[in-house]
Amino acid sequence: MIASLPLQDLSNTPTCCRGFDSAKRVGRKDDVIVLGTGEKTVPIPLEGHIGAHPLVKGVIAFGRGHQQVGILVEAKPGSEVDPTDHAEVMNFRNAIWPRVEEANHDAPGFSRIFKEMILIVDPSRPLPRAGKGNVQRKRALELYAQDMEDLYKVVEDSASAHSIPPPSSWDVLDVQNWLAEHAASIHGGRAVTPEADMFEQGFDSATFIRNRIIGALRGSSDAAVNATARQVPQNFVFQYPTLASLARAVTGLMRSGQPVELSRSEEIGQMIRKYTALLPECAPDAGIENNNRERIILLTGTTGNLGAHVLALLLKDEGTQRVYAVNRGEDLVNRQRAAFNDAQLPLGLLDSPKLSLLSADFTEDSLGLPQEDIDDIRKTVTHVVHAAWRVDFNLALSSFESLVAGAVRLLSMAPAAHYLFMSSISIAAGWNVQGYQRDTYVPEAALHEDIVAAATSGYGMSKYVVEEVLSNAYQKGFKTTSIRIGQVSGTSQSGAWNTSEWVPSIVKSSLALGVLPNSNNVVSWVPMDVVARTVVDVVLGPESPELINVVHPHPVKWIVVFEAIQDELGVALSFISFHEWVNQLEAVPDTTTPSDLGRIPGLKLLETFRALGTAEMEARPEDEKESEFGGLPLFETNKACGISQTLATITPLDEHDARAWYFSTWYVSSSTIDQYT
């Protein structure tokens, strides 16, 4: 993350003139874990992120000389776990897993932590610590050396399962049945549904099932089958998270060296049809339910940045009688306060008698809520604003299915309410793919073209699926509005911008590289508070549009924004193409230290930047109309601007926005600049 630092320490020496190679290197050799594959993992950012979980006292990553990384986790007093009690271990792993997934999101594939690679510290053998309380890495690894070796032996032994013979053939059905046997044996005898995501069913042993596949392939007397074992990637099970898709992938590897799977558009279409069929037959008479009543709102995802801003506006609104703030997990009071604090929102609003914090499980039919709350919601809620969603661009569509199901459950819980779903412009990534180029902006309407969403990530596809299901509900008479949101920037007032996002990462990394990236395309970023205000304007307004696009109505050239940023930084950085900038980022020596990652956070988002660089190179020829940076199309905003005066009157991004971002996000000290010069 990028720290806010005082301006008065600015150095007279420009930050970028000497580039990365001349930067002073800090960090110890043992701060890098060299895996058996030769790839290198820097453990400190990962340990710090997971170690911030409220149940965790300490974290040490390990894996030197092995094929994958594991973590040694020490629970805080009062949360200790008996490492010999399988149920306790599983419960603790599940409790911290969302935090581990966040760390995985920013890590390269070879550094990903699998759930079975979480080793729990024995309370009778606490991690050794120095006088200041810091964990002593070397001593900790020595103390748990045998435990780690035992874990790796279990993982390696999982490649052989002599009680289960190899499949009778390598046809899809035989492979699927064989995988089902292995999955059940690994999953404590519990069957795994072939067409459903394994991880959504509680399966958490991706390494074991991958090793069983490799073991069977290696054990074959057929040389061609044996050679296929080398083609099974580390994240194979995450790429194909159902037994059916995994069986097709294995068969495809056997036959052609490429996995065989349903096309993305077919998978999208199947999921849309499945959840459309679960919609109520017809909408209730909303006028009877909601007429002449003050607004009672159910808002999900309020511990996220957008959800927190929307919550603050609703708590201020005099016409809003009650807000149910619904989130997963526990300790909601402290988490909500932390979210408001991070977003620089008034903490006093959380003392409002309007606010009810509810802990929910979106995978359960009634969201895991008490019946009393369910009855109140069904009878009284006038609006549902669904902002909670998992942000992970590495997962397949099937891994988001429980969220899609949860979105439909919310509609069924309060069918008379106006339902607002927070979607994403990423659903239209294929708007201009080969053979589908269009001369128009993406309309404020449901697309009904699965091929358009098939070009995006599982995250974007899942948003598209919900859009389409809600469009079908809209046609039945339900009041639904999907709100496609573009890139959100720092707020228009304070400029505060999440420092872990890709734009702040570009800026800070550019200081170290000595160059800024350029693009011929435009950006239509919208300040966070403007997005939140637009959402609330839809809630407060009389209209229920089926779909609107919330992007900046006045896009500006990338270079205009980044020249303004450069002026605020006060350094003379030259501009190079985005693709060349990514090449410079890739050229950073592989002896990267934790200090380097702090100064060049773009290294943690390298895969994202590679994809953006490729999209920029494949963007439309110079004589065609403008596109959004990253190859995305532009979006119509007429409906959104007609509803929200705030969005309609927003001024184009300029030096004033850059100045606000700078003072809240990129306020750099001379001590930091000295590291670059």
XYZ file of C-alpha atoms in Angstrom:
677
model
C 0.000 0.000 0.000
C 1.043 3.583 -0.575
C 1.494 5.613 2.588
C 0.539 9.269 2.889
C 3.695 11.194 3.668
C 4.416 14.845 4.569
C 5.282 17.346 1.840
C 7.824 19.343 3.825
C 10.436 16.584 3.448
C 10.521 16.809 -0.347
C 14.018 16.395 -1.744
C 15.561 18.754 -4.277
C 16.562 15.748 -6.359
C 13.868 14.544 -8.800
C 12.535 11.146 -7.816
C 12.872 9.500 -11.167
C 16.118 10.595 -12.737
C 18.178 7.547 -11.866
C 15.488 4.882 -12.259
C 15.227 1.566 -10.462
C 18.665 0.123 -11.134
C 20.444 2.773 -9.096
C 18.026 2.546 -6.181
C 19.423 1.470 -2.860
C 18.467 -2.121 -2.075
C 17.386 -3.085 1.387
C 16.139 -6.370 2.782
C 17.715 -9.643 3.742
C 18.320 -12.647 1.576
C 16.003 -14.732 3.772
C 13.177 -12.268 3.053
C 12.714 -14.142 -0.249
C 11.459 -17.740 -0.466
C 12.981 -19.574 -3.429
C 10.639 -22.406 -4.410
C 11.733 -25.710 -5.892
C 10.616 -24.367 -9.278
C 13.133 -21.507 -9.011
C 10.352 -18.940 -8.640
C 10.664 -16.430 -5.811
C 8.044 -15.386 -3.282
C 8.397 -12.266 -1.123
C 6.595 -13.257 2.093
C 6.366 -10.009 4.058
C 3.426 -8.353 2.208
C 1.498 -11.631 2.341
C 2.270 -12.134 6.042
C 1.330 -8.563 6.881
C -2.027 -8.746 5.118
C -3.091 -12.055 6.642
C -1.635 -11.062 10.011
C -4.048 -8.115 10.174
C -6.987 -10.503 10.662
C -8.479 -9.990 14.154
C -8.038 -13.690 15.042
C -4.382 -13.810 14.022
C -1.398 -13.001 16.227
C 1.401 -13.915 13.819
C 2.084 -15.336 10.352
C 5.223 -16.840 8.823
C 5.336 -18.047 5.206
C 7.415 -21.071 4.247
C 8.181 -23.200 1.199
C 11.889 -22.933 0.430
C 12.805 -25.754 -1.959
C 9.227 -27.012 -2.280
C 6.640 -26.653 -5.043
C 4.265 -24.307 -3.244
C 4.026 -21.796 -0.426
C 2.444 -22.460 2.953
C 1.826 -20.275 5.995
C 2.304 -20.892 9.704
C -0.490 -19.054 11.560
C -0.591 -18.291 15.273
C -4.002 -17.511 16.759
C -4.525 -14.650 19.190
C -5.112 -15.421 22.883
C -8.699 -16.537 23.311
C -8.849 -17.915 19.766
C -6.273 -20.694 20.144
C -6.739 -23.892 18.146
C -5.758 -27.460 18.958
C -3.845 -28.461 15.798
C -4.733 -32.114 16.416
C -8.476 -31.349 16.314
C -9.453 -31.492 12.636
C -12.765 -29.666 13.179
C -11.102 -26.797 15.061
C -8.418 -26.485 12.386
C -11.004 -26.383 9.592
C -13.116 -23.780 11.423
C -10.093 -21.545 11.982
C -8.938 -21.894 8.370
C -12.432 -20.987 7.177
C -12.566 -17.987 9.512
C -9.362 -16.437 8.138
C -9.839 -17.642 4.557
C -11.397 -14.394 3.186
C -8.258 -12.558 4.325
C -6.034 -15.188 2.681
C -8.009 -14.842 -0.546
C -7.391 -11.091 -0.502
C -3.652 -11.755 -0.218
C -3.898 -14.313 -3.036
C -5.563 -11.736 -5.265
C -2.405 -9.605 -5.411
C 0.025 -12.547 -5.516
C 1.413 -14.331 -8.592
C -0.039 -17.792 -9.208
C 2.984 -19.651 -7.831
C 2.684 -17.742 -4.524
C -0.986 -18.532 -4.007
C -1.851 -20.031 -0.606
C -4.107 -23.093 -0.732
C -6.324 -23.752 2.266
C -4.657 -27.092 3.032
C -1.291 -25.285 3.214
C -2.311 -23.301 6.319
C -0.454 -24.807 9.296
C -1.800 -23.818 12.726
C 0.630 -23.038 15.560
C 0.385 -25.284 18.610
C -0.372 -23.072 21.672
C 2.188 -25.102 23.633
C 4.858 -24.052 21.094
C 4.262 -20.324 20.483
C 6.199 -18.564 17.776
C 9.507 -17.204 19.147
C 9.585 -13.429 19.331
C 12.170 -10.718 19.811
C 12.034 -8.126 22.576
C 9.742 -5.840 20.553
C 7.302 -8.659 19.892
C 8.294 -9.347 16.280
C 8.306 -12.996 15.217
C 11.829 -14.351 14.744
C 11.520 -15.935 11.319
C 14.551 -18.242 11.408
C 13.793 -19.633 14.864
C 10.110 -20.067 14.005
C 10.944 -22.056 10.881
C 13.365 -24.215 12.868
C 10.764 -24.821 15.590
C 8.178 -26.023 13.079
C 10.536 -27.634 10.554
C 9.221 -31.157 11.185
C 5.585 -30.024 11.054
C 6.198 -28.380 7.698
C 7.971 -31.445 6.311
C 5.105 -33.636 7.529
C 2.629 -31.354 5.743
C 4.577 -31.501 2.490
C 4.782 -35.294 2.788
C 0.993 -35.483 3.102
C 0.659 -33.269 0.024
C 3.169 -35.305 -1.963
C 1.640 -38.610 -0.846
C -1.726 -37.382 -2.109
C -0.437 -38.027 -5.633
C -0.957 -41.728 -4.974
C -4.244 -43.298 -3.919
C -3.771 -47.039 -4.266
C -7.307 -47.833 -3.109
C -8.764 -46.015 -6.126
C -7.727 -47.505 -9.480
C -7.068 -45.256 -12.501
C -10.058 -44.474 -14.734
C -11.108 -47.309 -17.033
C -10.602 -44.924 -19.956
C -9.728 -41.278 -20.459
C -13.194 -40.427 -21.788
C -14.951 -37.533 -20.053
C -17.548 -39.571 -18.147
C -15.024 -42.135 -16.880
C -12.646 -39.367 -15.784
C -15.507 -37.522 -14.067
C -16.554 -40.638 -12.122
C -12.926 -41.269 -11.161
C -12.498 -37.676 -9.982
C -15.732 -37.972 -7.989
C -14.280 -40.959 -6.101
C -11.129 -39.022 -5.267
C -13.055 -35.905 -4.274
C -15.256 -37.916 -1.919
C -12.260 -39.670 -0.336
C -10.507 -36.335 0.214
C -13.741 -34.667 1.365
C -14.294 -37.008 4.293
C -16.565 -39.367 2.357
C -18.988 -36.605 1.365
C -20.045 -36.667 -2.290
C -19.279 -33.647 -4.476
C -21.935 -32.622 -7.019
C -20.266 -32.775 -10.474
C -21.906 -29.688 -12.006
C -21.498 -27.432 -8.954
C -18.400 -25.513 -7.909
C -16.371 -27.744 -5.565
C -15.293 -24.835 -3.383
C -18.881 -23.661 -2.974
C -19.570 -27.153 -1.551
C -16.905 -26.773 1.126
C -14.171 -28.649 -0.745
C -10.838 -27.084 0.193
C -8.147 -29.486 -1.027
C -7.262 -28.243 -4.497
C -3.662 -29.390 -4.126
C -4.687 -32.941 -3.252
C -7.030 -33.426 -6.196
C -4.448 -31.915 -8.568
C -1.813 -34.270 -7.208
C -4.147 -37.257 -7.665
C -4.563 -36.282 -11.329
C -0.810 -35.902 -11.810
C -0.133 -39.167 -9.985
C -2.521 -41.098 -12.234
C -1.060 -39.559 -15.374
C 2.503 -40.293 -14.284
C 1.602 -43.848 -13.338
C 0.270 -44.688 -16.783
C 2.249 -47.069 -18.984
C 1.235 -44.954 -21.979
C 4.079 -42.505 -22.704
C 1.665 -39.906 -24.123
C -0.474 -40.025 -20.981
C 2.639 -39.841 -18.821
C 3.855 -36.719 -20.640
C 0.527 -34.964 -20.022
C 1.332 -34.741 -16.298
C 3.808 -31.947 -17.032
C 1.040 -29.823 -18.574
C -1.119 -29.595 -15.444
C -0.654 -26.033 -14.091
C -0.566 -25.070 -10.422
C -4.013 -23.419 -10.530
C -5.637 -26.181 -12.629
C -8.410 -26.963 -10.143
C -9.197 -23.260 -9.665
C -9.501 -22.828 -13.439
C -11.944 -25.735 -13.669
C -13.699 -25.772 -10.294
C -16.467 -28.297 -11.076
C -15.804 -32.010 -11.470
C -17.504 -31.891 -14.875
C -15.325 -29.058 -16.195
C -12.225 -30.607 -14.615
C -12.946 -33.925 -16.356
C -13.341 -32.153 -19.706
C -10.098 -30.281 -19.089
C -8.159 -33.464 -18.271
C -9.569 -35.214 -21.340
C -8.681 -32.234 -23.498
C -5.104 -32.287 -22.234
C -4.894 -35.972 -23.091
C -6.182 -35.568 -26.628
C -4.900 -32.239 -27.858
C -2.758 -30.662 -25.173
C -5.549 -28.130 -24.559
C -8.404 -28.397 -22.034
C -11.881 -29.053 -23.453
C -14.644 -27.055 -21.833
C -17.964 -25.420 -22.462
C -17.598 -22.150 -24.300
C -17.884 -19.168 -22.002
C -21.022 -17.943 -23.729
C -22.641 -21.385 -23.269
C -21.739 -21.368 -19.577
C -23.172 -17.861 -19.184
C -26.375 -18.826 -20.981
C -26.861 -21.910 -18.824
C -26.528 -19.896 -15.614
C -28.924 -17.192 -16.823
C -31.556 -19.810 -17.670
C -31.037 -21.617 -14.357
C -31.626 -18.554 -12.190
C -34.331 -17.015 -14.352
C -36.286 -20.232 -13.732
C -36.032 -19.578 -9.975
C -37.687 -16.155 -10.188
C -41.177 -15.791 -8.697
C -43.873 -16.254 -11.330
C -45.082 -12.663 -11.157
C -44.373 -9.459 -9.280
C -46.605 -8.410 -6.388
C -48.605 -5.198 -6.508
C -45.781 -2.913 -5.368
C -48.190 0.013 -5.042
C -50.105 -1.711 -2.262
C -46.912 -2.584 -0.374
C -44.972 0.635 -0.725
C -47.547 3.393 -1.118
C -47.390 6.375 1.243
C -44.553 5.005 3.366
C -41.157 6.378 4.203
C -38.193 4.584 2.741
C -36.892 1.487 4.508
C -33.749 0.272 2.795
C -31.783 -2.964 2.838
C -28.203 -2.203 1.791
C -25.527 -4.888 1.384
C -21.761 -4.439 1.309
C -21.604 -1.450 3.643
C -18.139 -2.407 4.889
C -16.845 -1.806 1.362
C -15.910 1.640 0.068
C -18.936 2.267 -2.163
C -21.351 0.703 0.303
C -20.002 2.891 3.107
C -20.515 6.068 1.051
C -24.065 5.053 0.106
C -24.831 4.224 3.745
C -23.605 7.642 4.898
C -25.890 9.423 2.420
C -28.916 7.337 3.395
C -28.353 7.942 7.106
C -28.306 11.681 6.384
C -31.505 11.528 4.319
C -34.526 12.715 6.312
C -36.954 10.648 4.251
C -35.201 7.387 5.071
C -36.751 5.772 8.134
C -34.467 2.743 8.524
C -31.408 1.182 6.893
C -30.647 -2.502 7.271
C -26.884 -2.741 6.642
C -26.306 -6.382 5.704
C -22.828 -7.918 5.575
C -21.168 -11.305 5.938
C -19.207 -12.209 9.049
C -19.089 -10.989 12.614
C -17.865 -7.938 14.565
C -19.966 -5.692 12.323
C -19.806 -2.624 14.574
C -16.012 -2.410 14.504
C -15.823 -3.339 10.825
C -18.351 -0.655 9.906
C -16.486 1.955 11.920
C -13.239 0.922 10.234
C -14.875 1.270 6.805
C -16.135 4.779 7.627
C -12.744 5.719 9.008
C -10.959 4.497 5.856
C -13.432 6.372 3.662
C -13.077 9.553 5.772
C -16.815 9.550 6.560
C -18.301 10.961 9.816
C -18.265 8.223 12.441
C -21.112 9.926 14.295
C -23.542 8.825 11.579
C -23.172 5.252 12.798
C -24.883 6.213 16.063
C -28.105 6.911 14.148
C -31.168 5.042 15.474
C -32.045 4.398 11.822
C -29.193 1.918 11.441
C -29.549 -1.836 11.959
C -26.464 -3.987 11.354
C -27.270 -7.542 10.254
C -24.881 -10.463 9.732
C -25.975 -12.639 6.802
C -24.944 -15.711 4.851
C -25.815 -15.116 1.197
C -25.518 -18.854 0.433
C -28.573 -19.683 2.585
C -32.178 -19.384 1.411
C -33.094 -16.860 4.101
C -29.595 -15.366 4.205
C -29.139 -16.977 7.616
C -31.179 -14.193 9.236
C -33.549 -14.691 12.202
C -37.174 -15.233 11.164
C -38.189 -11.994 12.897
C -35.818 -9.998 10.675
C -36.977 -11.907 7.582
C -40.606 -11.039 8.345
C -39.787 -7.355 8.903
C -37.780 -7.157 5.682
C -40.459 -8.865 3.614
C -43.231 -6.618 4.975
C -41.512 -3.247 5.217
C -38.467 -2.845 2.949
C -39.097 -0.436 0.070
C -35.649 -0.603 -1.555
C -32.873 -3.182 -1.783
C -29.414 -1.901 -2.789
C -27.117 -4.857 -3.445
C -23.490 -3.678 -3.417
C -21.773 -6.735 -1.885
C -19.716 -8.800 -4.321
C -16.475 -10.715 -4.304
C -13.666 -8.891 -6.147
C -11.324 -11.512 -7.595
C -10.490 -11.401 -11.292
C -8.702 -14.775 -11.217
C -11.745 -16.949 -10.535
C -14.026 -18.694 -13.007
C -17.714 -17.830 -13.391
C -18.749 -20.947 -11.477
C -16.913 -19.680 -8.391
C -19.338 -16.740 -8.278
C -22.470 -18.874 -8.564
C -23.334 -18.641 -4.871
C -23.299 -14.838 -5.216
C -25.583 -15.022 -8.253
C -27.920 -17.250 -6.243
C -27.758 -14.797 -3.334
C -28.709 -11.905 -5.617
C -31.827 -13.801 -6.721
C -32.650 -14.695 -3.096
C -32.626 -11.005 -2.187
C -35.206 -10.316 -4.878
C -37.411 -13.113 -3.552
C -37.077 -11.865 0.051
C -38.491 -8.420 -0.725
C -40.336 -8.836 -4.045
C -42.311 -5.596 -3.703
C -39.187 -3.487 -3.173
C -37.264 -1.543 -5.795
C -34.140 -3.674 -6.286
C -30.898 -1.898 -7.285
C -27.953 -4.099 -8.290
C -24.421 -2.699 -8.505
C -23.048 -4.059 -11.785
C -19.854 -3.221 -13.691
C -18.830 -1.877 -17.088
C -16.578 -4.933 -17.375
C -19.633 -6.877 -18.574
C -19.131 -5.309 -22.021
C -15.481 -6.277 -22.495
C -16.380 -8.026 -25.752
C -18.314 -5.105 -27.234
C -15.651 -4.591 -29.887
C -14.163 -8.088 -30.217
C -13.312 -9.306 -33.697
C -16.497 -9.705 -35.727
C -18.619 -7.748 -33.254
C -17.291 -4.198 -33.664
C -19.955 -1.561 -33.195
C -20.009 2.134 -33.944
C -22.256 2.923 -30.975
C -21.694 3.472 -27.279
C -22.855 0.717 -24.929
C -26.533 1.561 -24.305
C -28.259 1.901 -20.965
C -30.151 -1.314 -21.557
C -29.737 -5.038 -21.068
C -27.452 -6.409 -23.783
C -28.858 -9.937 -24.239
C -25.604 -10.916 -25.963
C -23.667 -13.517 -23.995
C -20.718 -13.289 -26.397
C -20.097 -9.699 -25.237
C -19.623 -10.772 -21.606
C -17.687 -13.923 -22.527
C -14.574 -11.813 -23.183
C -14.318 -10.658 -19.570
C -13.298 -12.314 -16.269
C -15.468 -14.584 -14.138
C -16.200 -11.483 -12.043
C -17.576 -9.562 -15.032
C -19.477 -12.574 -16.338
C -21.193 -13.027 -12.966
C -22.327 -9.397 -12.997
C -23.673 -9.881 -16.533
C -25.596 -13.001 -15.469
C -27.346 -11.069 -12.690
C -28.098 -8.189 -15.088
C -29.782 -10.607 -17.484
C -31.748 -12.395 -14.754
C -32.940 -9.047 -13.389
C -33.861 -7.938 -16.906
C -36.102 -10.996 -17.140
C -37.565 -10.071 -13.745
C -38.144 -6.511 -14.986
C -40.140 -7.888 -17.909
C -42.321 -9.739 -15.378
C -43.134 -6.498 -13.585
C -40.535 -6.431 -10.814
C -38.924 -3.059 -10.086
C -35.259 -3.773 -10.791
C -32.419 -1.447 -11.760
C -28.931 -2.590 -12.697
C -26.316 0.138 -12.280
C -23.150 -0.418 -14.315
C -20.297 1.346 -12.549
C -17.033 2.318 -14.219
C -13.622 3.042 -12.741
C -14.110 4.879 -9.457
C -11.558 7.554 -8.545
C -10.838 9.498 -5.374
C -13.683 11.561 -3.982
C -14.373 14.992 -5.441
C -14.087 16.608 -2.011
C -11.045 15.038 -0.329
C -9.577 13.148 -3.276
C -9.115 10.046 -1.098
C -8.382 7.086 -3.368
C -7.772 3.493 -2.266
C -3.987 3.296 -2.525
C -3.950 -0.411 -3.426
C -5.865 0.173 -6.669
C -4.195 0.104 -10.064
C -4.087 3.859 -10.801
C -2.333 4.842 -7.532
C -0.034 1.841 -8.086
C 0.885 3.157 -11.544
C 1.743 6.583 -10.175
C 3.960 5.376 -7.355
C 5.653 2.747 -9.540
C 6.353 5.378 -12.197
C 8.325 7.410 -9.675
C 10.682 4.463 -9.257
C 10.829 3.567 -12.946
C 11.442 7.164 -14.000
C 8.707 7.151 -16.682
C 4.932 7.479 -16.905
C 2.733 5.356 -19.182
C 0.765 6.969 -21.995
C -2.296 5.961 -23.978
C -4.141 7.352 -26.981
C -7.436 6.399 -25.375
C -9.675 8.229 -22.918
C -10.699 7.733 -19.298
C -14.151 8.223 -17.813
C -13.353 7.791 -14.136
C -15.978 8.982 -11.657
C -15.289 10.219 -8.104
C -16.511 7.842 -5.410
C -18.886 10.347 -3.831
C -20.482 11.086 -7.221
C -21.112 7.372 -7.804
C -22.683 7.026 -4.351
C -24.812 10.136 -4.869
C -26.044 8.794 -8.210
C -27.059 5.499 -6.597
C -28.956 7.354 -3.879
C -30.608 9.608 -6.487
C -32.050 6.461 -8.079
C -33.300 5.345 -4.658
C -34.903 8.712 -3.925
C -36.282 9.328 -7.405
C -39.681 8.347 -8.797
C -38.260 6.356 -11.716
C -37.214 2.717 -11.803
C -35.061 2.455 -14.940
C -34.123 -1.066 -15.965
C -30.467 -0.151 -16.377
C -28.149 2.865 -16.257
C -24.432 3.409 -16.853
C -22.509 5.396 -14.235
C -19.329 6.585 -15.917
C -18.047 10.114 -16.398
C -20.263 11.770 -19.037
C -17.276 13.802 -20.292
C -14.326 11.436 -20.961
C -10.903 13.035 -21.312
C -7.672 11.849 -22.877
C -5.432 9.723 -20.663
C -2.535 12.099 -21.304
C -4.548 15.077 -19.996
C -5.096 13.366 -16.651
C -1.544 12.069 -16.307
C 0.058 15.371 -17.286
C -1.980 16.945 -14.481
C -0.786 14.224 -12.100
C 2.798 14.815 -13.229
C 2.464 18.543 -12.535
C 1.266 17.833 -8.999
C 4.113 15.385 -8.387
C 6.550 18.129 -9.323
C 8.908 15.833 -11.239
C 9.807 15.740 -14.923
C 8.854 12.225 -15.966
C 8.885 11.325 -19.648
C 5.973 9.443 -21.209
C 6.267 6.094 -22.990
C 3.579 3.768 -24.352
C 1.733 1.692 -21.795
C 3.130 -1.493 -23.334
C 6.696 -0.160 -23.004
C 5.972 0.884 -19.421
C 4.872 -2.677 -18.611
C 8.097 -3.947 -20.199
C 10.086 -1.702 -17.859
C 8.104 -3.024 -14.907
C 8.853 -6.586 -15.998
C 12.558 -5.706 -16.282
C 12.810 -5.034 -12.541
C 15.381 -7.598 -11.289
C 13.908 -10.732 -9.752
C 15.812 -10.127 -6.519
C 12.908 -7.938 -5.427
C 12.825 -7.091 -1.724
C 9.885 -6.003 0.440
C 11.226 -2.453 0.209
C 11.078 -2.657 -3.590
C 7.451 -3.783 -3.470
C 6.646 -0.802 -1.283
C 8.180 1.586 -3.807
C 6.976 -0.288 -6.892
C 3.523 -1.647 -5.958
C 2.861 -2.268 -9.648
C 4.889 -5.477 -9.298
C 1.988 -6.946 -7.332
C -0.410 -6.095 -10.186
C 1.869 -7.174 -13.015
C -0.651 -9.615 -14.516
C -3.304 -6.878 -14.556
C -0.948 -4.442 -16.263
C 0.124 -7.050 -18.816
C -3.527 -7.569 -19.747
C -4.093 -3.814 -20.015
C -0.958 -3.433 -22.127
C -2.120 -6.160 -24.495
C -5.578 -4.590 -24.720
C -4.011 -1.226 -25.528
C -1.943 -2.747 -28.344
C -5.035 -4.460 -29.759
C -7.201 -1.333 -29.503
C -8.896 0.149 -32.525
C -6.871 1.783 -35.338
C -6.111 5.463 -34.987
C -8.813 6.550 -37.434
C -11.645 4.921 -35.478
C -13.637 6.433 -32.637
C -12.177 6.771 -29.163
C -12.172 3.905 -26.696
C -11.839 3.730 -22.934
C -8.332 2.931 -21.715
C -7.748 -0.812 -21.650
C -9.754 -1.494 -24.801
C -13.192 -1.058 -23.220
C -15.928 0.715 -25.189
C -17.531 3.992 -24.172
C -20.917 4.032 -22.444
C -24.053 6.134 -22.831
C -25.066 8.112 -19.742
C -28.211 9.995 -20.823
C -30.556 8.072 -18.521
C -28.201 8.298 -15.557
C -27.688 12.033 -16.047
C -31.447 12.520 -16.329
C -31.881 10.959 -12.901
C -28.836 12.401 -11.114
C -28.106 16.107 -11.311
C -24.798 15.402 -9.553
C -23.612 13.155 -12.372
C -25.046 15.434 -15.071
C -23.163 18.509 -13.832
C -19.817 16.917 -13.011
C -16.912 18.715 -14.665
C -14.294 16.891 -16.772
C -11.321 15.490 -14.872
C -8.555 18.084 -14.701
C -5.749 19.476 -12.574
C -8.142 20.121 -9.665
C -8.872 16.395 -9.374
C -5.174 15.570 -9.720
C -4.377 18.009 -6.930
C -6.972 16.421 -4.631
C -5.646 12.924 -5.397
C -2.104 14.114 -4.772
C -2.721 15.643 -1.366
C -4.712 12.632 -0.137
C -2.905 9.772 -1.892
C 0.504 10.702 -3.343
C 1.781 13.146 -0.742
C 5.404 11.936 -0.873
C 8.221 12.708 1.550
C 11.830 13.405 0.713
C 12.890 10.259 2.554
C 10.728 8.246 0.184
C 11.873 10.194 -2.853
C 15.501 9.652 -1.818
C 14.894 5.936 -2.215
C 14.109 6.513 -5.886
C 16.932 8.922 -6.689
